[in-house]
Amino acid sequence: MPWFKGYEGRTVCKTFLEILDVIIQLRRFVDKPLRLSVQDIYK
């Protein structure tokens, strides 16, 4: 990808795939009920 010049933050990444590997995963509550927001109501 010629448009990507790398990233330097708390970590140094040279490729986009390295950034995806470094991203911290959010904690998921698998023992809780699934909740979804309702966007539209159809009649």
Tab-separated table of N, CA and C in Angstrom:
chain	number	residue	atom	x	y	z
A	1	MET	N	0.845	-1.174	0.000
A	1	MET	CA	0.000	0.000	0.000
A	1	MET	C	0.893	1.241	0.000
A	2	PRO	N	0.996	1.916	-1.098
A	2	PRO	CA	1.887	3.074	-1.178
A	2	PRO	C	1.432	4.254	-0.329
A	3	TRP	N	0.163	4.342	0.026
A	3	TRP	CA	-0.336	5.464	0.806
A	3	TRP	C	-0.006	5.339	2.284
A	4	PHE	N	0.351	4.146	2.756
A	4	PHE	CA	0.627	3.932	4.177
A	4	PHE	C	2.110	4.117	4.444
A	5	LYS	N	2.447	5.073	5.306
A	5	LYS	CA	3.848	5.400	5.592
A	5	LYS	C	4.329	4.830	6.920
A	6	GLY	N	3.508	4.040	7.598
A	6	GLY	CA	3.881	3.488	8.898
A	6	GLY	C	3.198	4.256	10.017
A	7	TYR	N	3.410	3.787	11.236
A	7	TYR	CA	2.778	4.390	12.403
A	7	TYR	C	3.784	4.401	13.542
A	8	GLU	N	3.873	5.527	14.235
A	8	GLU	CA	4.716	5.608	15.419
A	8	GLU	C	3.902	6.226	16.540
A	9	GLY	N	3.545	5.435	17.497
A	9	GLY	CA	2.815	5.882	18.677
A	9	GLY	C	3.522	5.258	19.872
A	10	ARG	N	2.783	4.569	20.701
A	10	ARG	CA	3.418	3.829	21.799
A	10	ARG	C	4.229	2.660	21.254
A	11	THR	N	3.814	2.165	20.101
A	11	THR	CA	4.551	1.102	19.429
A	11	THR	C	4.906	1.579	18.033
A	12	VAL	N	5.888	0.969	17.434
A	12	VAL	CA	6.293	1.313	16.076
A	12	VAL	C	5.872	0.173	15.167
A	13	CYS	N	5.059	0.479	14.160
A	13	CYS	CA	4.576	-0.521	13.217
A	13	CYS	C	4.928	-0.068	11.811
A	14	LYS	N	5.421	-0.978	11.029
A	14	LYS	CA	5.787	-0.662	9.652
A	14	LYS	C	4.724	-1.095	8.652
A	15	THR	N	3.896	-2.060	9.018
A	15	THR	CA	2.855	-2.525	8.101
A	15	THR	C	1.494	-2.414	8.770
A	16	PHE	N	0.461	-2.379	7.940
A	16	PHE	CA	-0.906	-2.290	8.439
A	16	PHE	C	-1.286	-3.548	9.209
A	17	LEU	N	-0.781	-4.702	8.795
A	17	LEU	CA	-1.081	-5.954	9.495
A	17	LEU	C	-0.477	-5.964	10.896
A	18	GLU	N	0.682	-5.340	11.084
A	18	GLU	CA	1.261	-5.241	12.423
A	18	GLU	C	0.366	-4.421	13.342
A	19	ILE	N	-0.233	-3.360	12.816
A	19	ILE	CA	-1.145	-2.542	13.613
A	19	ILE	C	-2.353	-3.363	14.038
A	20	LEU	N	-2.903	-4.161	13.116
A	20	LEU	CA	-4.060	-4.994	13.452
A	20	LEU	C	-3.709	-6.015	14.531
A	21	ASP	N	-2.467	-6.494	14.544
A	21	ASP	CA	-2.041	-7.447	15.568
A	21	ASP	C	-1.877	-6.788	16.932
A	22	VAL	N	-1.568	-5.491	16.956
A	22	VAL	CA	-1.283	-4.787	18.207
A	22	VAL	C	-2.548	-4.261	18.873
A	23	ILE	N	-3.623	-4.074	18.109
A	23	ILE	CA	-4.853	-3.494	18.646
A	23	ILE	C	-5.358	-4.333	19.818
A	24	ILE	N	-5.687	-3.657	20.901
A	24	ILE	CA	-6.198	-4.339	22.098
A	24	ILE	C	-7.657	-4.730	21.861
A	25	GLN	N	-7.957	-5.984	22.093
A	25	GLN	CA	-9.322	-6.471	21.930
A	25	GLN	C	-10.168	-6.024	23.117
A	26	LEU	N	-11.390	-5.612	22.847
A	26	LEU	CA	-12.305	-5.237	23.911
A	26	LEU	C	-12.756	-6.479	24.674
A	27	ARG	N	-12.962	-6.323	25.956
A	27	ARG	CA	-13.433	-7.435	26.781
A	27	ARG	C	-14.894	-7.700	26.467
A	28	ARG	N	-15.212	-8.936	26.190
A	28	ARG	CA	-16.583	-9.313	25.863
A	28	ARG	C	-17.176	-10.096	27.027
A	29	PHE	N	-18.416	-9.753	27.354
A	29	PHE	CA	-19.113	-10.425	28.440
A	29	PHE	C	-19.971	-11.532	27.838
A	30	VAL	N	-19.412	-12.722	27.734
A	30	VAL	CA	-20.125	-13.828	27.104
A	30	VAL	C	-21.181	-14.429	28.023
A	31	ASP	N	-21.118	-14.141	29.313
A	31	ASP	CA	-22.099	-14.696	30.239
A	31	ASP	C	-23.287	-13.761	30.453
A	32	LYS	N	-23.318	-12.614	29.800
A	32	LYS	CA	-24.404	-11.638	29.928
A	32	LYS	C	-25.356	-11.767	28.735
A	33	PRO	N	-26.610	-11.309	28.876
A	33	PRO	CA	-27.537	-11.365	27.749
A	33	PRO	C	-27.128	-10.394	26.639
A	34	LEU	N	-27.458	-10.755	25.417
A	34	LEU	CA	-27.146	-9.919	24.257
A	34	LEU	C	-28.121	-8.751	24.203
A	35	ARG	N	-27.597	-7.543	24.085
A	35	ARG	CA	-28.442	-6.349	24.003
A	35	ARG	C	-28.111	-5.610	22.722
A	36	LEU	N	-29.152	-5.280	21.973
A	36	LEU	CA	-29.006	-4.539	20.723
A	36	LEU	C	-29.901	-3.317	20.763
A	37	SER	N	-29.436	-2.232	20.190
A	37	SER	CA	-30.277	-1.038	20.125
A	37	SER	C	-31.236	-1.152	18.942
A	38	VAL	N	-32.434	-0.612	19.104
A	38	VAL	CA	-33.433	-0.634	18.045
A	38	VAL	C	-33.330	0.683	17.283
A	39	GLN	N	-33.028	0.614	16.002
A	39	GLN	CA	-32.871	1.817	15.189
A	39	GLN	C	-34.204	2.283	14.613
A	40	ASP	N	-34.964	1.366	14.050
A	40	ASP	CA	-36.233	1.693	13.404
A	40	ASP	C	-37.298	0.693	13.829
A	41	ILE	N	-38.531	1.156	13.824
A	41	ILE	CA	-39.661	0.278	14.107
A	41	ILE	C	-40.508	0.209	12.847
A	42	TYR	N	-40.705	-0.991	12.353
A	42	TYR	CA	-41.493	-1.193	11.139
A	42	TYR	C	-42.856	-1.750	11.506
A	43	LYS	N	-43.885	-1.252	10.836
A	43	LYS	CA	-45.239	-1.750	11.094
A	43	LYS	C	-45.662	-2.714	10.016
